[in-house]
Amino acid sequence: MLKDFETNKPVIHTQRLLLRKLVASDADDLREWLGLPEIYEFWGRKASRGEREPELLFLPPRETKRPKVNLDFKWGIELVEEHKIVGILEIFDIEDCRMGYVGYRINPKYWNQGITTEALKGAIDFLFQNTELERLHANANVKNYRSNRVLEKCGFTKEGTIRQGKMVREYCDYNIWGLLREDYCAKK
């Protein structure tokens, strides 16, 4: 059940990677790449201050009256051989414990090495084997060939293209990708 992972997020091991919670000591690794403009070329926005200054991401949150329920998953992608955070993978905006969006960012030094595909496949395996999620979906700018290819290699189906739609803060053409639990199970 997703609620089982509300406070205790899982650690996922793949052949070369460890998907784990980001911690303050990861700020130096993140500083190397998280604020680079090429990361956000197809993201629909520029890097935030926290992304340009990652130590800000680890400040304690402001107190609120009621603790916020957080079913989202945010993993740092650690390249085990180097003990280094080289990416971030998120499953966010989870609706009714049924579906969620996929997002990822990788240090450009590690592009074209299969890291994103390996990380996403590990997350998909975990989510469809251990939670009640039925659907994962993602949007990718049509010009972002790398991201579209990752989604295809991970079993997502291209469900359509939005022409001149708004993706975050930018108007562009973007593809809509989806992966259903039944598609995942049929391929296993």
Coordinates of N, CA, C and O in Angstrom, one line a residue:
M1 N 0.8 -1.2 0.0 CA 0.0 0.0 0.0 C 0.9 1.3 0.0 O 1.9 1.3 0.7
L2 N 0.5 2.2 -0.7 CA 1.2 3.5 -0.8 C 1.4 4.1 0.6 O 2.4 4.7 0.9
K3 N 0.3 4.1 1.4 CA 0.4 4.7 2.7 C 1.5 4.1 3.6 O 2.0 4.8 4.5
D4 N 1.8 2.9 3.3 CA 2.9 2.2 4.0 C 4.3 2.9 3.8 O 5.2 2.8 4.6
F5 N 4.4 3.7 2.7 CA 5.6 4.3 2.3 C 5.6 5.8 2.5 O 6.4 6.5 2.1
E6 N 4.5 6.3 3.2 CA 4.4 7.7 3.5 C 5.6 8.3 4.2 O 6.1 9.4 3.8
T7 N 6.0 7.7 5.2 CA 7.2 8.2 6.0 C 8.4 7.4 5.8 O 9.5 7.9 6.0
N8 N 8.3 6.2 5.4 CA 9.5 5.3 5.2 C 9.6 4.9 3.7 O 9.1 3.9 3.3
K9 N 10.3 5.8 3.0 CA 10.5 5.6 1.6 C 11.5 4.5 1.4 O 12.5 4.4 2.0
P10 N 11.3 3.6 0.4 CA 12.1 2.5 0.1 C 13.5 2.9 -0.5 O 13.6 3.9 -1.2
V11 N 14.4 2.0 -0.4 CA 15.7 2.1 -1.1 C 15.7 1.0 -2.1 O 15.3 -0.1 -1.8
I12 N 16.0 1.3 -3.4 CA 16.0 0.4 -4.5 C 17.4 0.1 -5.0 O 18.1 1.1 -5.3
H13 N 17.7 -1.1 -5.1 CA 19.1 -1.5 -5.7 C 18.9 -2.0 -7.1 O 18.0 -2.8 -7.4
T14 N 19.7 -1.5 -8.0 CA 19.7 -2.1 -9.4 C 21.2 -2.5 -9.6 O 22.0 -2.5 -8.7
Q15 N 21.5 -2.9 -10.8 CA 22.8 -3.5 -11.1 C 23.9 -2.5 -10.7 O 24.9 -2.8 -10.1
R16 N 23.7 -1.2 -11.1 CA 24.8 -0.2 -10.9 C 24.4 0.9 -9.9 O 25.2 1.8 -9.6
L17 N 23.1 0.9 -9.6 CA 22.6 2.1 -8.9 C 21.9 1.8 -7.5 O 21.5 0.7 -7.3
L18 N 21.8 2.8 -6.8 CA 21.1 2.8 -5.5 C 20.1 4.0 -5.6 O 20.5 5.1 -5.8
L19 N 18.8 3.7 -5.5 CA 17.8 4.8 -5.5 C 17.5 5.0 -4.0 O 17.0 4.1 -3.4
R20 N 17.7 6.2 -3.5 CA 17.6 6.4 -2.1 C 17.2 7.8 -1.8 O 17.3 8.7 -2.7
K21 N 16.8 8.1 -0.6 CA 16.4 9.4 -0.1 C 17.6 10.3 -0.2 O 18.7 9.9 0.1
L22 N 17.4 11.5 -0.7 CA 18.5 12.5 -0.7 C 18.7 13.0 0.7 O 17.8 13.2 1.5
V23 N 20.0 13.3 1.1 CA 20.3 13.8 2.4 C 21.2 15.0 2.2 O 21.8 15.2 1.1
A24 N 21.4 15.8 3.3 CA 22.1 17.0 3.2 C 23.5 16.8 2.7 O 24.1 17.7 2.0
S25 N 24.2 15.7 3.0 CA 25.5 15.5 2.5 C 25.6 15.3 1.0 O 26.7 15.3 0.4
D26 N 24.4 15.2 0.3 CA 24.4 15.1 -1.2 C 24.5 16.4 -1.8 O 24.6 16.5 -3.1
A27 N 24.4 17.5 -1.1 CA 24.4 18.8 -1.7 C 25.6 19.1 -2.6 O 25.4 19.7 -3.7
D28 N 26.8 18.6 -2.2 CA 27.9 18.9 -3.1 C 27.8 18.2 -4.4 O 28.1 18.8 -5.5
D29 N 27.3 16.9 -4.4 CA 27.1 16.2 -5.7 C 26.0 17.0 -6.5 O 26.2 17.1 -7.8
L30 N 25.0 17.4 -5.9 CA 23.9 18.1 -6.6 C 24.4 19.4 -7.2 O 24.0 19.8 -8.3
R31 N 25.2 20.1 -6.5 CA 25.7 21.4 -6.9 C 26.4 21.3 -8.2 O 26.4 22.3 -9.0
E32 N 27.1 20.2 -8.5 CA 27.8 20.0 -9.7 C 26.9 20.1 -11.0 O 27.4 20.5 -12.0
W33 N 25.6 19.8 -10.9 CA 24.8 19.6 -12.1 C 23.4 20.1 -12.0 O 22.8 20.4 -13.0
L34 N 22.8 20.1 -10.8 CA 21.4 20.3 -10.7 C 20.9 21.7 -11.2 O 19.8 21.8 -11.7
G35 N 21.8 22.7 -11.2 CA 21.4 24.0 -11.7 C 21.8 24.3 -13.1 O 21.5 25.4 -13.6
L36 N 22.4 23.4 -13.8 CA 22.9 23.6 -15.1 C 21.7 23.9 -16.1 O 20.7 23.2 -16.1
P37 N 21.9 24.9 -17.0 CA 20.8 25.2 -17.9 C 20.4 24.0 -18.8 O 19.2 23.9 -19.2
E38 N 21.3 23.2 -19.2 CA 21.0 22.1 -20.1 C 20.0 21.1 -19.5 O 19.3 20.4 -20.2
I39 N 20.0 21.0 -18.2 CA 19.1 20.1 -17.5 C 17.6 20.6 -17.7 O 16.7 19.8 -17.8
Y40 N 17.4 21.9 -17.9 CA 16.1 22.5 -18.0 C 15.7 22.9 -19.4 O 14.7 23.5 -19.5
E41 N 16.5 22.5 -20.3 CA 16.2 22.9 -21.7 C 14.8 22.5 -22.1 O 14.1 23.2 -22.8
F42 N 14.4 21.3 -21.7 CA 13.1 20.8 -22.1 C 12.2 20.6 -20.9 O 11.2 19.9 -20.9
W43 N 12.5 21.2 -19.8 CA 11.8 21.0 -18.5 C 10.6 21.8 -18.4 O 9.7 21.6 -17.6
G44 N 10.5 22.9 -19.2 CA 9.4 23.9 -19.1 C 9.6 25.0 -18.1 O 8.7 25.8 -17.9
R45 N 10.8 25.1 -17.5 CA 11.1 26.2 -16.6 C 12.6 26.2 -16.4 O 13.3 25.2 -16.8
K46 N 13.1 27.2 -15.8 CA 14.5 27.3 -15.4 C 14.7 26.7 -14.1 O 13.8 26.5 -13.3
A47 N 16.0 26.5 -13.7 CA 16.3 26.0 -12.4 C 15.8 27.0 -11.3 O 16.0 28.2 -11.4
S48 N 15.3 26.4 -10.2 CA 14.9 27.2 -9.1 C 16.1 27.6 -8.2 O 17.2 27.1 -8.4
R49 N 15.9 28.5 -7.3 CA 17.0 28.9 -6.4 C 17.5 27.6 -5.7 O 18.7 27.4 -5.5
G50 N 16.6 26.8 -5.2 CA 17.0 25.6 -4.5 C 17.8 24.6 -5.3 O 18.7 23.9 -4.8
E51 N 17.5 24.6 -6.6 CA 18.2 23.7 -7.5 C 19.6 24.3 -7.9 O 20.6 23.6 -8.1
R52 N 19.7 25.6 -7.9 CA 21.0 26.3 -8.1 C 21.9 26.2 -6.8 O 23.1 26.2 -6.9
E53 N 21.2 26.2 -5.7 CA 21.9 26.2 -4.4 C 21.3 25.0 -3.6 O 20.5 25.2 -2.7
P54 N 21.7 23.8 -3.9 CA 21.0 22.6 -3.3 C 21.0 22.5 -1.8 O 20.2 21.8 -1.3
E55 N 21.9 23.2 -1.1 CA 21.9 23.1 0.3 C 20.6 23.6 0.9 O 20.1 23.2 1.9
L56 N 19.9 24.5 0.1 CA 18.6 25.1 0.5 C 17.5 24.0 0.5 O 16.5 24.1 1.2
L57 N 17.7 22.9 -0.3 CA 16.7 21.9 -0.3 C 16.6 21.1 1.0 O 15.7 20.4 1.2
F58 N 17.6 21.2 1.8 CA 17.7 20.4 3.0 C 17.4 21.2 4.3 O 17.6 20.7 5.4
L59 N 17.0 22.5 4.1 CA 16.5 23.2 5.3 C 15.3 22.6 5.9 O 14.4 22.1 5.1
P60 N 15.1 22.7 7.2 CA 13.8 22.1 7.7 C 12.6 22.9 7.2 O 12.7 24.1 7.0
P61 N 11.5 22.2 6.9 CA 10.3 22.8 6.4 C 9.7 23.7 7.5 O 9.9 23.5 8.7
R62 N 9.0 24.7 7.0 CA 8.3 25.6 8.0 C 7.2 24.7 8.7 O 6.6 23.8 8.1
E63 N 7.0 25.0 9.9 CA 6.0 24.3 10.7 C 4.6 24.7 10.1 O 4.3 25.8 9.8
T64 N 3.7 23.7 10.1 CA 2.4 23.9 9.6 C 1.5 23.3 10.7 O 1.9 22.5 11.5
K65 N 0.2 23.7 10.7 CA -0.7 23.2 11.7 C -1.0 21.7 11.6 O -1.0 21.0 12.5
R66 N -1.0 21.2 10.4 CA -1.3 19.8 10.1 C -0.2 19.3 9.2 O 0.1 19.8 8.2
P67 N 0.4 18.1 9.6 CA 1.4 17.6 8.8 C 0.9 17.2 7.4 O -0.2 16.7 7.3
K68 N 1.6 17.5 6.4 CA 1.2 17.2 5.0 C 1.4 15.7 4.7 O 2.5 15.2 4.9
V69 N 0.4 15.0 4.2 CA 0.6 13.7 3.7 C 1.4 13.7 2.4 O 1.1 14.5 1.5
N70 N 2.4 12.9 2.4 CA 3.3 12.8 1.2 C 3.4 11.4 0.7 O 4.2 10.6 1.2
L71 N 2.6 11.1 -0.4 CA 2.7 9.8 -1.0 C 3.8 9.8 -2.1 O 4.1 8.7 -2.6
D72 N 4.3 11.0 -2.5 CA 5.2 11.0 -3.6 C 6.5 10.3 -3.2 O 6.9 10.2 -2.1
F73 N 7.2 9.9 -4.3 CA 8.6 9.3 -4.1 C 9.6 10.2 -4.8 O 9.4 10.7 -5.9
K74 N 10.7 10.5 -4.1 CA 11.8 11.3 -4.6 C 13.0 10.5 -4.3 O 13.4 10.5 -3.1
W75 N 13.7 10.0 -5.2 CA 14.9 9.2 -5.0 C 16.1 10.0 -5.6 O 16.1 10.5 -6.7
G76 N 17.2 10.0 -4.9 CA 18.5 10.4 -5.5 C 19.0 9.1 -6.2 O 18.8 8.0 -5.7
I77 N 19.6 9.3 -7.3 CA 20.2 8.2 -8.1 C 21.7 8.2 -7.8 O 22.4 9.0 -8.3
E78 N 22.1 7.2 -7.0 CA 23.5 7.1 -6.7 C 24.2 6.1 -7.5 O 23.7 4.9 -7.6
L79 N 25.2 6.5 -8.2 CA 26.1 5.5 -8.9 C 27.0 4.9 -7.9 O 27.9 5.5 -7.3
V80 N 26.7 3.6 -7.6 CA 27.3 2.9 -6.5 C 28.8 2.9 -6.6 O 29.5 3.2 -5.6
E81 N 29.3 2.6 -7.8 CA 30.8 2.5 -8.0 C 31.5 3.8 -7.6 O 32.6 3.8 -7.1
E82 N 30.8 4.9 -7.8 CA 31.4 6.2 -7.5 C 30.9 6.8 -6.2 O 31.4 7.9 -5.8
H83 N 29.9 6.2 -5.5 CA 29.3 6.8 -4.3 C 28.9 8.2 -4.6 O 29.3 9.1 -3.8
K84 N 28.2 8.4 -5.7 CA 27.9 9.8 -6.1 C 26.5 9.9 -6.6 O 26.0 9.0 -7.3
I85 N 25.8 11.0 -6.2 CA 24.4 11.2 -6.7 C 24.5 11.8 -8.1 O 25.1 12.9 -8.2
V86 N 24.0 11.1 -9.1 CA 24.1 11.6 -10.5 C 22.8 11.9 -11.1 O 22.7 12.3 -12.2
G87 N 21.7 11.7 -10.3 CA 20.4 12.0 -10.8 C 19.3 12.0 -9.7 O 19.6 11.7 -8.6
I88 N 18.2 12.4 -10.2 CA 17.0 12.4 -9.3 C 15.8 11.8 -10.1 O 15.7 12.1 -11.3
L89 N 15.1 10.9 -9.5 CA 13.9 10.3 -10.1 C 12.7 10.5 -9.1 O 12.8 10.3 -7.9
E90 N 11.6 11.0 -9.7 CA 10.5 11.3 -8.9 C 9.2 10.7 -9.4 O 9.0 10.6 -10.6
I91 N 8.3 10.2 -8.5 CA 7.0 9.9 -8.9 C 6.1 10.8 -8.0 O 6.2 10.8 -6.8
F92 N 5.4 11.7 -8.7 CA 4.8 12.8 -8.0 C 3.4 13.0 -8.4 O 2.9 12.4 -9.4
D93 N 2.7 13.9 -7.7 CA 1.2 14.2 -8.0 C 0.4 12.9 -8.0 O -0.4 12.7 -8.9
I94 N 0.7 12.0 -7.1 CA 0.0 10.8 -7.0 C -1.5 11.0 -6.7 O -1.8 11.7 -5.7
E95 N -2.4 10.5 -7.5 CA -3.8 10.8 -7.4 C -4.5 9.5 -6.9 O -4.4 8.5 -7.6
D96 N -5.3 9.6 -5.8 CA -6.1 8.5 -5.3 C -5.4 7.2 -5.2 O -6.0 6.1 -5.4
C97 N -4.1 7.3 -4.9 CA -3.3 6.1 -4.8 C -3.4 5.2 -6.0 O -3.2 4.0 -6.0
R98 N -3.7 5.8 -7.2 CA -3.9 5.1 -8.4 C -2.9 5.4 -9.5 O -2.5 4.5 -10.3
M99 N -2.6 6.7 -9.6 CA -1.7 7.1 -10.7 C -0.8 8.2 -10.3 O -1.1 9.0 -9.4
G100 N 0.4 8.3 -11.0 CA 1.3 9.4 -10.7 C 2.2 9.7 -11.8 O 2.3 8.9 -12.8
Y101 N 2.7 10.9 -11.8 CA 3.6 11.4 -12.9 C 5.1 10.9 -12.6 O 5.5 10.8 -11.4
V102 N 5.8 10.7 -13.7 CA 7.2 10.4 -13.6 C 8.1 11.6 -14.0 O 7.7 12.2 -15.0
G103 N 9.1 11.9 -13.3 CA 10.1 12.9 -13.7 C 11.5 12.5 -13.3 O 11.7 11.8 -12.3
Y104 N 12.4 13.0 -14.1 CA 13.8 12.6 -13.8 C 14.8 13.7 -14.3 O 14.5 14.3 -15.3
R105 N 15.9 13.8 -13.7 CA 17.0 14.7 -14.1 C 18.3 13.9 -13.9 O 18.5 13.3 -12.8
I106 N 19.2 14.0 -14.8 CA 20.5 13.3 -14.7 C 21.6 14.3 -15.0 O 21.5 15.2 -15.9
N107 N 22.7 14.2 -14.3 CA 23.9 15.0 -14.5 C 24.3 14.7 -16.0 O 24.5 13.6 -16.4
P108 N 24.5 15.8 -16.8 CA 24.9 15.6 -18.2 C 26.1 14.8 -18.4 O 26.2 14.2 -19.5
K109 N 27.0 14.7 -17.5 CA 28.2 13.9 -17.6 C 27.9 12.4 -17.7 O 28.7 11.6 -18.2
Y110 N 26.7 12.1 -17.3 CA 26.2 10.7 -17.3 C 25.1 10.4 -18.3 O 24.5 9.3 -18.2
W111 N 24.9 11.3 -19.2 CA 23.9 11.1 -20.2 C 24.4 10.0 -21.2 O 25.6 9.8 -21.3
N112 N 23.5 9.3 -21.8 CA 23.8 8.2 -22.8 C 24.5 7.0 -22.2 O 25.3 6.4 -22.9
Q113 N 24.3 6.8 -20.9 CA 25.0 5.6 -20.3 C 23.9 4.6 -19.7 O 24.3 3.7 -19.0
G114 N 22.7 4.8 -20.0 CA 21.6 3.9 -19.6 C 21.2 4.1 -18.1 O 20.4 3.3 -17.6
I115 N 21.7 5.1 -17.5 CA 21.4 5.3 -16.0 C 20.0 5.6 -15.8 O 19.3 5.0 -14.9
T116 N 19.4 6.5 -16.6 CA 18.0 6.9 -16.4 C 17.1 5.7 -16.6 O 16.2 5.4 -15.9
T117 N 17.4 5.0 -17.7 CA 16.5 3.8 -18.0 C 16.6 2.7 -16.9 O 15.6 2.2 -16.4
E118 N 17.8 2.5 -16.4 CA 18.0 1.5 -15.3 C 17.3 2.0 -14.0 O 16.6 1.2 -13.4
A119 N 17.4 3.2 -13.7 CA 16.7 3.8 -12.5 C 15.2 3.7 -12.6 O 14.5 3.2 -11.7
L120 N 14.7 4.1 -13.8 CA 13.3 4.1 -14.0 C 12.7 2.7 -14.0 O 11.7 2.4 -13.4
K121 N 13.4 1.7 -14.6 CA 13.0 0.3 -14.6 C 12.9 -0.2 -13.2 O 12.0 -0.9 -12.8
G122 N 13.9 0.2 -12.4 CA 13.9 -0.3 -11.0 C 12.8 0.3 -10.2 O 12.1 -0.4 -9.4
A123 N 12.4 1.6 -10.4 CA 11.3 2.2 -9.7 C 10.0 1.6 -10.2 O 9.1 1.3 -9.4
I124 N 9.9 1.3 -11.5 CA 8.6 0.7 -12.0 C 8.4 -0.7 -11.4 O 7.3 -1.0 -11.0
D125 N 9.5 -1.5 -11.4 CA 9.4 -2.8 -10.7 C 8.9 -2.7 -9.3 O 8.0 -3.4 -8.9
F126 N 9.5 -1.8 -8.5 CA 9.1 -1.6 -7.1 C 7.6 -1.2 -7.1 O 6.9 -1.7 -6.3
L127 N 7.3 -0.1 -7.8 CA 5.9 0.4 -7.7 C 4.8 -0.6 -8.1 O 3.8 -0.7 -7.4
F128 N 5.0 -1.3 -9.2 CA 4.0 -2.2 -9.6 C 4.0 -3.5 -8.8 O 3.0 -4.2 -8.8
Q129 N 5.0 -3.8 -8.1 CA 5.1 -5.0 -7.3 C 4.7 -4.7 -5.8 O 4.3 -5.7 -5.1
N130 N 4.8 -3.5 -5.4 CA 4.6 -3.2 -3.9 C 3.6 -2.1 -3.6 O 3.4 -1.9 -2.4
T131 N 2.9 -1.5 -4.6 CA 1.9 -0.5 -4.3 C 0.7 -0.8 -5.2 O 0.7 -1.7 -6.0
E132 N -0.4 -0.1 -4.9 CA -1.6 -0.2 -5.7 C -1.7 0.7 -6.9 O -2.7 0.7 -7.6
L133 N -0.6 1.4 -7.2 CA -0.6 2.2 -8.4 C -1.0 1.4 -9.6 O -0.5 0.3 -9.8
E134 N -1.8 1.9 -10.5 CA -2.3 1.3 -11.7 C -1.7 1.9 -13.0 O -1.7 1.3 -14.0
R135 N -1.2 3.2 -12.8 CA -0.8 3.9 -14.0 C 0.3 4.9 -13.6 O 0.3 5.6 -12.6
L136 N 1.3 4.9 -14.5 CA 2.4 5.9 -14.4 C 2.3 6.7 -15.7 O 2.0 6.1 -16.8
H137 N 2.4 8.0 -15.6 CA 2.4 8.8 -16.9 C 3.5 9.9 -16.8 O 4.0 10.3 -15.8
A138 N 3.9 10.3 -18.0 CA 5.0 11.3 -18.2 C 4.7 12.1 -19.4 O 4.1 11.7 -20.4
N139 N 5.2 13.4 -19.4 CA 5.1 14.2 -20.5 C 6.6 14.5 -20.9 O 7.4 14.7 -20.1
A140 N 6.8 14.6 -22.2 CA 8.2 14.8 -22.7 C 8.1 15.7 -24.0 O 7.4 15.4 -24.9
N141 N 8.8 16.8 -23.9 CA 8.9 17.7 -25.1 C 9.3 16.9 -26.3 O 10.2 16.0 -26.2
V142 N 8.6 17.1 -27.4 CA 8.9 16.3 -28.6 C 10.4 16.4 -29.0 O 10.9 15.5 -29.7
K143 N 11.0 17.5 -28.7 CA 12.4 17.8 -29.1 C 13.4 17.0 -28.1 O 14.6 16.9 -28.4
N144 N 12.9 16.5 -27.0 CA 13.7 15.9 -26.0 C 13.8 14.4 -26.4 O 13.2 13.5 -25.8
Y145 N 14.6 14.1 -27.4 CA 14.7 12.7 -27.9 C 15.2 11.7 -26.8 O 14.7 10.6 -26.8
R146 N 16.1 12.2 -26.0 CA 16.6 11.3 -24.9 C 15.5 10.8 -24.0 O 15.4 9.6 -23.7
S147 N 14.7 11.8 -23.5 CA 13.7 11.4 -22.6 C 12.6 10.6 -23.2 O 12.1 9.6 -22.6
N148 N 12.2 10.9 -24.4 CA 11.2 10.1 -25.1 C 11.7 8.7 -25.3 O 11.0 7.7 -25.2
R149 N 13.0 8.5 -25.6 CA 13.6 7.2 -25.8 C 13.6 6.4 -24.5 O 13.4 5.2 -24.5
V150 N 14.0 7.0 -23.4 CA 14.0 6.4 -22.1 C 12.6 5.8 -21.8 O 12.4 4.7 -21.4
L151 N 11.5 6.6 -22.0 CA 10.2 6.2 -21.7 C 9.8 5.0 -22.5 O 9.2 4.0 -22.1
E152 N 10.2 5.0 -23.8 CA 9.9 3.9 -24.7 C 10.6 2.7 -24.3 O 10.0 1.6 -24.2
K153 N 11.9 2.8 -23.9 CA 12.7 1.6 -23.5 C 12.1 1.0 -22.2 O 12.3 -0.2 -21.9
C154 N 11.5 1.8 -21.4 CA 10.9 1.4 -20.1 C 9.5 0.8 -20.2 O 8.9 0.5 -19.2
G155 N 9.0 0.7 -21.4 CA 7.7 0.1 -21.7 C 6.5 1.0 -21.7 O 5.4 0.6 -21.8
F156 N 6.7 2.3 -21.7 CA 5.7 3.3 -21.8 C 5.1 3.3 -23.2 O 5.9 3.1 -24.1
T157 N 3.8 3.6 -23.3 CA 3.2 3.7 -24.6 C 3.0 5.2 -24.9 O 2.4 5.9 -24.0
K158 N 3.3 5.6 -26.1 CA 3.0 7.0 -26.5 C 1.6 7.1 -26.8 O 1.1 6.5 -27.7
E159 N 0.9 7.9 -26.0 CA -0.6 8.0 -26.1 C -1.1 9.2 -26.9 O -2.2 9.3 -27.3
G160 N -0.2 10.1 -27.3 CA -0.6 11.2 -28.1 C 0.4 12.3 -28.0 O 1.4 12.3 -27.2
T161 N 0.2 13.4 -28.7 CA 1.0 14.6 -28.7 C 0.1 15.8 -28.6 O -0.9 15.9 -29.3
I162 N 0.5 16.6 -27.6 CA -0.2 17.9 -27.4 C 0.5 18.9 -28.2 O 1.7 19.1 -28.1
R163 N -0.2 19.6 -29.1 CA 0.5 20.6 -29.9 C 0.3 21.9 -29.2 O -0.8 22.4 -28.9
Q164 N 1.4 22.6 -29.0 CA 1.5 24.0 -28.4 C 0.7 24.0 -27.1 O 0.0 25.0 -26.9
G165 N 0.9 23.0 -26.3 CA 0.3 23.0 -25.0 C 1.2 23.5 -23.9 O 2.4 23.7 -24.2
K166 N 0.7 23.8 -22.8 CA 1.6 24.3 -21.7 C 2.2 23.2 -20.9 O 1.5 22.4 -20.3
M167 N 3.5 23.1 -20.9 CA 4.2 22.1 -20.1 C 5.0 22.9 -19.1 O 6.0 23.6 -19.4
V168 N 4.5 22.9 -17.8 CA 5.0 23.6 -16.7 C 4.7 25.1 -17.0 O 3.6 25.6 -16.9
R169 N 5.7 25.8 -17.5 CA 5.6 27.3 -17.8 C 5.8 27.6 -19.3 O 5.9 28.8 -19.6
E170 N 6.0 26.6 -20.1 CA 6.4 26.8 -21.5 C 5.4 26.2 -22.4 O 4.9 25.1 -22.2
Y171 N 5.1 26.9 -23.5 CA 4.3 26.4 -24.5 C 5.1 25.6 -25.6 O 6.1 26.2 -26.1
C172 N 4.8 24.4 -25.8 CA 5.6 23.6 -26.7 C 4.7 22.4 -27.2 O 3.6 22.1 -26.6
D173 N 5.2 21.6 -28.1 CA 4.6 20.3 -28.5 C 5.2 19.3 -27.5 O 6.5 19.3 -27.3
Y174 N 4.4 18.5 -26.9 CA 4.9 17.4 -26.0 C 4.1 16.2 -26.1 O 2.9 16.2 -26.5
N175 N 4.8 15.1 -25.9 CA 4.2 13.7 -26.0 C 3.7 13.3 -24.6 O 4.3 13.7 -23.6
I176 N 2.6 12.6 -24.6 CA 2.0 12.0 -23.4 C 2.3 10.5 -23.5 O 2.1 9.9 -24.5
W177 N 2.9 10.1 -22.4 CA 3.3 8.6 -22.3 C 2.6 8.0 -21.1 O 2.4 8.7 -20.1
G178 N 2.2 6.8 -21.2 CA 1.6 6.1 -20.1 C 2.0 4.6 -20.0 O 2.4 4.0 -21.0
L179 N 2.1 4.1 -18.8 CA 2.4 2.7 -18.5 C 1.4 2.2 -17.5 O 1.3 2.8 -16.4
L180 N 0.6 1.2 -17.9 CA -0.4 0.6 -17.0 C 0.2 -0.7 -16.3 O 1.0 -1.4 -16.9
R181 N -0.3 -0.9 -15.1 CA 0.1 -2.2 -14.4 C -0.1 -3.4 -15.3 O 0.7 -4.3 -15.4
E182 N -1.3 -3.4 -16.0 CA -1.6 -4.6 -16.8 C -0.6 -4.8 -18.0 O -0.2 -5.9 -18.3
D183 N -0.1 -3.7 -18.5 CA 1.0 -3.7 -19.6 C 2.3 -4.3 -19.0 O 3.0 -5.1 -19.6
Y184 N 2.6 -3.8 -17.8 CA 3.8 -4.2 -17.1 C 3.8 -5.7 -16.8 O 4.7 -6.4 -17.1
C185 N 2.6 -6.1 -16.3 CA 2.5 -7.6 -15.9 C 2.5 -8.5 -17.2 O 3.0 -9.6 -17.1
A186 N 2.0 -8.0 -18.3 CA 1.9 -8.8 -19.5 C 3.3 -9.0 -20.1 O 3.6 -10.0 -20.7
K187 N 4.3 -8.1 -19.8 CA 5.6 -8.2 -20.3 C 6.6 -8.9 -19.4 O 7.7 -9.2 -19.7
K188 N 6.1 -9.2 -18.2 CA 7.0 -9.9 -17.2 C 6.9 -11.4 -17.3 O 6.0 -12.1 -17.7

